[in-house]
Amino acid sequence: MTSPTCLQPYIGRFAPTPSGPLHFGSLVAAIASYLDAHAHGGQWLLRIEDIDPPRCPAGASDDILRTLDQFGLHWHGEVIYQSQQQEHFQHALTELQRQQRLFYCTCSRSQLKGQQIYPGYCRHQHHRPTIPHASRIRAANQIFAFKDLFMPAYAENLAQQVGDFILQRKDGPYAYQLAVVVDDALQGINHVIRGADLYDQTPRQIFLQQCLGYSTPTYGHIPLIMSPQGQKLSKQNLAKAITPKQAPKLVSEAIQRLGQALPQALYGAPIKEQLNWAIKHWQRQSVPNQCMDPVAFVD
Ligand code: GLU
Ligand code: ZN
């Protein structure tokens, strides 16, 4: 078995989906994971989650790498691209199949319309159909719980509250849930600091980790930044791309949003000075635990 987390060297990561350029919301998540890793003498790895090519415009990954670099967020080691990890995902899927946890789902979108939880129509379909199909995992009728570094502890019964979920889509790509769990394990990630949009996805990931014999990282979810219209900042609601010209000010804004008391004299100062201060003074307990107010200049 694995040794307690406190005895392992800290390995954290930032794992953006390159569906567009970084915006202020993703910058805050990047800076939070960077600061938490560095404040604990850890490594901060970068993984590009380009698992779903049609959602990833050409050049978006390079753009993210360049932007992180311009914002002084330098990562350790090689960048991992999920598009190149297919055989690992397949390997994990085969293992889950061997454990007889998977079934083939041929339900159409219209059949599932309006259902909050997958109704289990294909639960007993263990032979590969000849028509297009997804692979789902039978959700355990069990509570999965975790403590969070910033938000309240969370628990949910997967079978009752989530249902059987997809690990490989009908049109081919492996699902985020499978990819994130396999790659976090392969990269030895033991601290996951990310946006609160993934808070309630964590029990699914813990379930998969347990099935696959992986250890569960420590999780910390950063409250989301809302747009002035009250939506999560995302590429979908057209949060503006961040530009290097605004970098010192945006880094200050991000550090403050994370509840850290950046001295006035450092507001808008060279990025390196700000990040060094924030690493030295990083206080997990000061990170807010609810949604953050809109930021006027990012929307
Ligand atoms: N790729 C996901 C995103 O950009 C993040 C995944 C994760 O941090 O677990 O929202
Ligand atoms: Zn089905």
Coordinates of C-alpha atoms and ligand atoms in Angstrom, one line a residue:
M1 CA 0.0 0.0 0.0
T2 CA 1.0 3.6 -0.3
S3 CA 2.6 5.6 2.5
P4 CA 0.8 8.5 4.1
T5 CA 0.7 11.6 1.9
C6 CA 2.8 13.6 4.4
L7 CA 5.8 11.4 3.7
Q8 CA 5.6 11.7 -0.1
P9 CA 7.1 14.6 -2.0
Y10 CA 4.3 16.9 -3.0
I11 CA 3.4 16.6 -6.7
G12 CA 0.6 18.9 -8.0
R13 CA -0.5 19.9 -11.4
F14 CA -2.5 22.3 -13.6
A15 CA -4.6 20.5 -16.2
P16 CA -6.3 22.9 -18.6
T17 CA -8.5 21.7 -21.5
P18 CA -7.3 23.6 -24.5
S19 CA -10.7 24.6 -25.8
G20 CA -9.6 28.2 -26.0
P21 CA -7.2 30.7 -24.5
L22 CA -6.7 31.0 -20.7
H23 CA -9.1 33.4 -19.0
F24 CA -9.1 35.0 -15.6
G25 CA -10.9 32.0 -14.0
S26 CA -8.4 29.5 -15.3
L27 CA -5.5 31.9 -14.3
V28 CA -6.8 31.8 -10.7
A29 CA -6.9 28.0 -10.7
A30 CA -3.4 27.9 -12.2
I31 CA -2.0 30.3 -9.7
A32 CA -3.7 28.5 -6.8
S33 CA -2.2 25.2 -7.7
Y34 CA 1.2 26.8 -8.4
L35 CA 1.3 28.5 -5.1
D36 CA 0.1 25.6 -3.1
A37 CA 2.7 23.3 -4.7
H38 CA 5.6 25.8 -4.3
A39 CA 4.6 26.7 -0.7
H40 CA 5.0 23.0 0.1
G41 CA 8.3 22.6 -1.7
G42 CA 6.5 20.6 -4.3
Q43 CA 6.5 20.1 -8.1
W44 CA 3.9 21.7 -10.3
L45 CA 3.3 19.7 -13.5
L46 CA 1.4 20.7 -16.6
R47 CA -1.0 18.4 -18.4
I48 CA -2.9 19.5 -21.5
E49 CA -6.3 17.7 -21.4
D50 CA -6.8 17.6 -25.2
I51 CA -8.8 14.3 -25.0
D52 CA -11.6 15.6 -27.3
P53 CA -9.9 17.0 -30.4
P54 CA -13.0 18.7 -31.9
R55 CA -13.3 20.8 -28.8
C56 CA -9.6 21.9 -29.1
P57 CA -8.9 24.5 -31.8
A58 CA -5.5 24.2 -33.4
G59 CA -2.9 26.3 -31.6
A60 CA -4.9 26.5 -28.3
S61 CA -2.4 24.3 -26.4
D62 CA 0.6 26.3 -27.5
D63 CA -1.2 29.5 -26.7
I64 CA -1.9 28.2 -23.1
L65 CA 1.8 27.2 -22.7
R66 CA 2.9 30.6 -23.9
T67 CA 0.5 32.4 -21.7
L68 CA 1.6 30.5 -18.6
D69 CA 5.2 31.3 -19.4
Q70 CA 4.4 35.0 -19.8
F71 CA 2.7 34.9 -16.5
G72 CA 5.7 33.5 -14.8
L73 CA 4.1 30.1 -14.1
H74 CA 6.9 27.8 -15.1
W75 CA 6.1 24.1 -14.8
H76 CA 8.4 21.2 -13.8
G77 CA 9.3 18.5 -16.4
E78 CA 7.7 17.6 -19.7
V79 CA 4.2 18.6 -20.6
I80 CA 1.8 15.6 -20.9
Y81 CA -0.8 15.7 -23.6
Q82 CA -3.8 13.5 -23.0
S83 CA -4.2 12.9 -26.8
Q84 CA -1.0 10.9 -26.5
Q85 CA -2.1 8.8 -23.6
Q86 CA -4.7 6.7 -25.3
E87 CA -3.1 3.3 -24.7
H88 CA -3.0 4.0 -20.9
F89 CA -6.7 4.9 -21.0
Q90 CA -7.5 1.7 -22.9
H91 CA -5.4 -0.3 -20.5
A92 CA -7.5 1.0 -17.5
L93 CA -10.7 0.4 -19.4
T94 CA -9.7 -3.2 -20.1
E95 CA -8.9 -3.7 -16.4
L96 CA -12.3 -2.4 -15.4
Q97 CA -13.8 -4.7 -18.0
R98 CA -11.9 -7.6 -16.5
Q99 CA -13.5 -6.7 -13.2
Q100 CA -16.9 -6.9 -14.9
R101 CA -17.8 -3.3 -13.9
L102 CA -18.5 -2.1 -17.4
F103 CA -21.4 -2.4 -19.8
Y104 CA -22.1 -1.2 -23.3
C105 CA -24.7 1.5 -23.6
T106 CA -26.6 2.0 -26.9
C107 CA -29.1 4.5 -25.6
S108 CA -29.8 7.4 -27.8
R109 CA -29.8 11.0 -26.6
S110 CA -33.6 11.1 -26.9
Q111 CA -34.1 7.9 -24.8
L112 CA -32.2 9.6 -22.0
K113 CA -33.7 13.0 -22.3
G114 CA -34.9 14.5 -19.0
Q115 CA -33.3 11.7 -16.9
Q116 CA -31.1 13.1 -14.1
I117 CA -29.6 9.7 -13.4
Y118 CA -28.9 7.0 -16.0
P119 CA -31.9 4.6 -15.8
G120 CA -29.9 1.5 -16.3
Y121 CA -31.5 0.4 -19.6
C122 CA -28.3 -1.3 -20.9
R123 CA -26.9 -2.5 -17.5
H124 CA -26.9 -6.1 -18.6
Q125 CA -25.4 -5.6 -22.0
H126 CA -22.0 -7.2 -21.7
H127 CA -21.5 -8.2 -25.3
R128 CA -20.1 -5.6 -27.6
P129 CA -23.0 -4.4 -29.8
T130 CA -22.4 -3.9 -33.5
I131 CA -24.0 -0.5 -33.5
P132 CA -22.2 2.6 -32.0
H133 CA -22.1 2.3 -28.2
A134 CA -20.7 4.0 -25.1
S135 CA -19.0 2.2 -22.2
R136 CA -20.4 2.9 -18.8
I137 CA -19.3 1.8 -15.4
R138 CA -21.8 0.5 -12.9
A139 CA -21.8 3.0 -10.1
A140 CA -21.2 1.4 -6.7
N141 CA -24.1 1.7 -4.3
Q142 CA -21.8 3.2 -1.7
I143 CA -20.9 6.6 -0.2
F144 CA -17.7 8.2 -1.5
A145 CA -16.5 11.1 0.7
F146 CA -13.5 13.4 0.8
K147 CA -12.2 16.3 2.8
D148 CA -11.4 19.4 0.8
L149 CA -8.6 21.8 1.6
F150 CA -10.8 24.8 1.0
M151 CA -14.4 23.8 0.8
P152 CA -16.5 21.7 3.2
A153 CA -16.1 17.9 3.1
Y154 CA -18.3 16.3 0.5
A155 CA -20.0 12.9 0.4
E156 CA -22.3 11.2 -2.1
N157 CA -23.8 7.8 -2.9
L158 CA -22.7 7.2 -6.4
A159 CA -25.5 4.8 -7.5
Q160 CA -28.2 6.9 -5.9
Q161 CA -27.0 10.4 -6.7
V162 CA -24.9 10.0 -9.9
G163 CA -25.7 6.7 -11.6
D164 CA -23.7 4.7 -14.0
F165 CA -21.4 7.1 -15.9
I166 CA -19.6 7.0 -19.2
L167 CA -15.9 6.1 -19.5
Q168 CA -15.8 6.0 -23.3
R169 CA -18.2 7.9 -25.5
K170 CA -20.2 6.6 -28.3
D171 CA -18.2 8.7 -30.8
G172 CA -14.9 7.3 -29.5
P173 CA -13.1 9.6 -27.0
Y174 CA -12.4 8.4 -23.5
A175 CA -14.3 10.4 -20.9
Y176 CA -12.7 13.1 -18.7
Q177 CA -13.4 11.0 -15.6
L178 CA -11.3 8.1 -16.8
A179 CA -8.5 10.2 -18.4
V180 CA -8.1 12.4 -15.3
V181 CA -7.8 9.5 -12.9
V182 CA -5.4 7.6 -15.1
D183 CA -3.1 10.5 -15.8
D184 CA -3.1 11.8 -12.2
A185 CA -2.0 8.3 -11.1
L186 CA 0.6 8.0 -13.9
Q187 CA 2.1 11.4 -13.0
G188 CA 2.2 10.6 -9.3
I189 CA -0.1 13.5 -8.5
N190 CA -0.9 13.6 -4.8
H191 CA -2.4 17.1 -4.6
V192 CA -5.1 18.3 -6.9
I193 CA -6.0 22.0 -6.6
R194 CA -8.6 23.0 -9.2
G195 CA -11.8 24.9 -9.8
A196 CA -14.9 24.1 -7.8
D197 CA -16.8 23.1 -10.9
L198 CA -15.1 19.7 -10.4
Y199 CA -15.9 19.5 -6.6
D200 CA -18.9 17.2 -7.1
Q201 CA -17.1 15.1 -9.7
T202 CA -14.5 14.0 -7.2
P203 CA -16.5 11.0 -5.7
R204 CA -16.6 9.5 -9.2
Q205 CA -12.8 9.9 -9.5
I206 CA -12.3 8.4 -6.0
F207 CA -14.4 5.4 -7.0
L208 CA -12.3 4.8 -10.2
Q209 CA -9.1 5.2 -8.2
Q210 CA -10.3 2.5 -5.8
C211 CA -11.3 0.2 -8.7
L212 CA -7.9 0.7 -10.3
G213 CA -5.8 0.4 -7.2
Y214 CA -4.6 3.9 -7.3
S215 CA -4.2 6.1 -4.2
T216 CA -6.4 9.1 -3.8
P217 CA -4.8 12.6 -3.9
T218 CA -5.6 15.4 -1.5
Y219 CA -8.2 17.7 -3.1
G220 CA -8.6 21.4 -2.9
H221 CA -11.3 23.2 -4.9
I222 CA -11.1 26.9 -5.5
P223 CA -14.4 28.7 -5.6
L224 CA -15.4 29.9 -9.0
I225 CA -15.3 33.4 -10.2
M226 CA -18.6 34.5 -11.5
S227 CA -19.2 36.8 -14.4
P228 CA -21.2 40.0 -13.8
Q229 CA -24.2 38.0 -15.1
G230 CA -23.8 35.5 -12.4
Q231 CA -22.4 32.7 -14.5
K232 CA -19.2 30.8 -14.0
L233 CA -16.4 32.4 -16.1
S234 CA -15.7 30.0 -18.9
K235 CA -14.8 30.0 -22.6
Q236 CA -18.5 29.3 -23.3
N237 CA -19.6 32.6 -21.8
L238 CA -16.8 34.3 -23.6
A239 CA -14.6 35.3 -20.7
K240 CA -11.9 37.4 -22.2
A241 CA -8.5 35.9 -23.0
I242 CA -5.9 37.3 -20.7
T243 CA -2.9 39.1 -22.3
P244 CA 0.7 39.5 -21.1
K245 CA 0.3 43.3 -21.0
Q246 CA -2.2 42.9 -18.1
A247 CA -0.1 40.3 -16.4
P248 CA 1.2 42.1 -13.3
K249 CA -2.2 43.5 -12.5
L250 CA -4.0 40.2 -13.1
V251 CA -1.6 38.3 -11.0
S252 CA -2.2 40.7 -8.1
E253 CA -6.0 40.4 -8.7
A254 CA -5.7 36.6 -8.7
I255 CA -3.6 36.5 -5.5
Q256 CA -6.1 38.8 -3.8
R257 CA -9.1 36.7 -5.0
L258 CA -7.4 33.7 -3.3
G259 CA -7.7 35.6 0.0
Q260 CA -4.0 36.3 0.3
A261 CA -3.1 39.7 1.8
L262 CA -0.8 40.9 -0.9
P263 CA 0.8 44.1 0.4
Q264 CA -0.3 47.2 -1.4
A265 CA 3.3 47.9 -2.5
L266 CA 3.3 44.7 -4.5
Y267 CA 0.1 45.4 -6.4
G268 CA 1.0 45.4 -10.1
A269 CA 4.7 44.8 -9.2
P270 CA 6.9 42.5 -11.4
I271 CA 5.3 39.0 -11.5
K272 CA 8.2 37.2 -10.0
E273 CA 8.2 39.4 -6.9
Q274 CA 4.5 38.9 -6.4
L275 CA 4.7 35.1 -6.9
N276 CA 7.6 34.9 -4.5
W277 CA 5.8 36.8 -1.8
A278 CA 2.7 34.7 -2.3
I279 CA 4.6 31.4 -2.1
K280 CA 6.2 32.6 1.1
H281 CA 3.0 33.8 2.7
W282 CA 0.5 31.2 1.2
Q283 CA -2.3 30.6 3.7
R284 CA -4.7 27.8 2.8
Q285 CA -7.1 28.8 5.4
S286 CA -7.5 32.3 3.8
V287 CA -8.8 30.9 0.5
P288 CA -12.5 31.8 0.3
N289 CA -14.9 28.9 0.4
Q290 CA -17.7 30.3 -1.6
C291 CA -18.2 31.9 -5.1
M292 CA -16.1 34.9 -5.7
D293 CA -17.7 38.1 -7.0
P294 CA -17.4 39.3 -10.6
V295 CA -14.3 40.9 -11.8
A296 CA -15.3 43.9 -13.9
F297 CA -12.4 43.8 -16.3
V298 CA -12.5 40.2 -17.4
D299 CA -15.9 40.1 -19.0
Ligands
GLU1 N1 -9.3 19.9 -17.8 C1 -10.2 20.4 -16.8 C2 -10.6 21.8 -17.1 O1 -9.9 22.5 -17.8 C3 -9.6 20.3 -15.4 C4 -9.4 19.0 -14.9 C5 -8.9 18.8 -13.5 O2 -8.3 19.8 -13.0 O3 -9.2 17.8 -12.9 O4 -11.5 22.4 -16.6
ZN2 ZN -28.0 2.6 -22.3

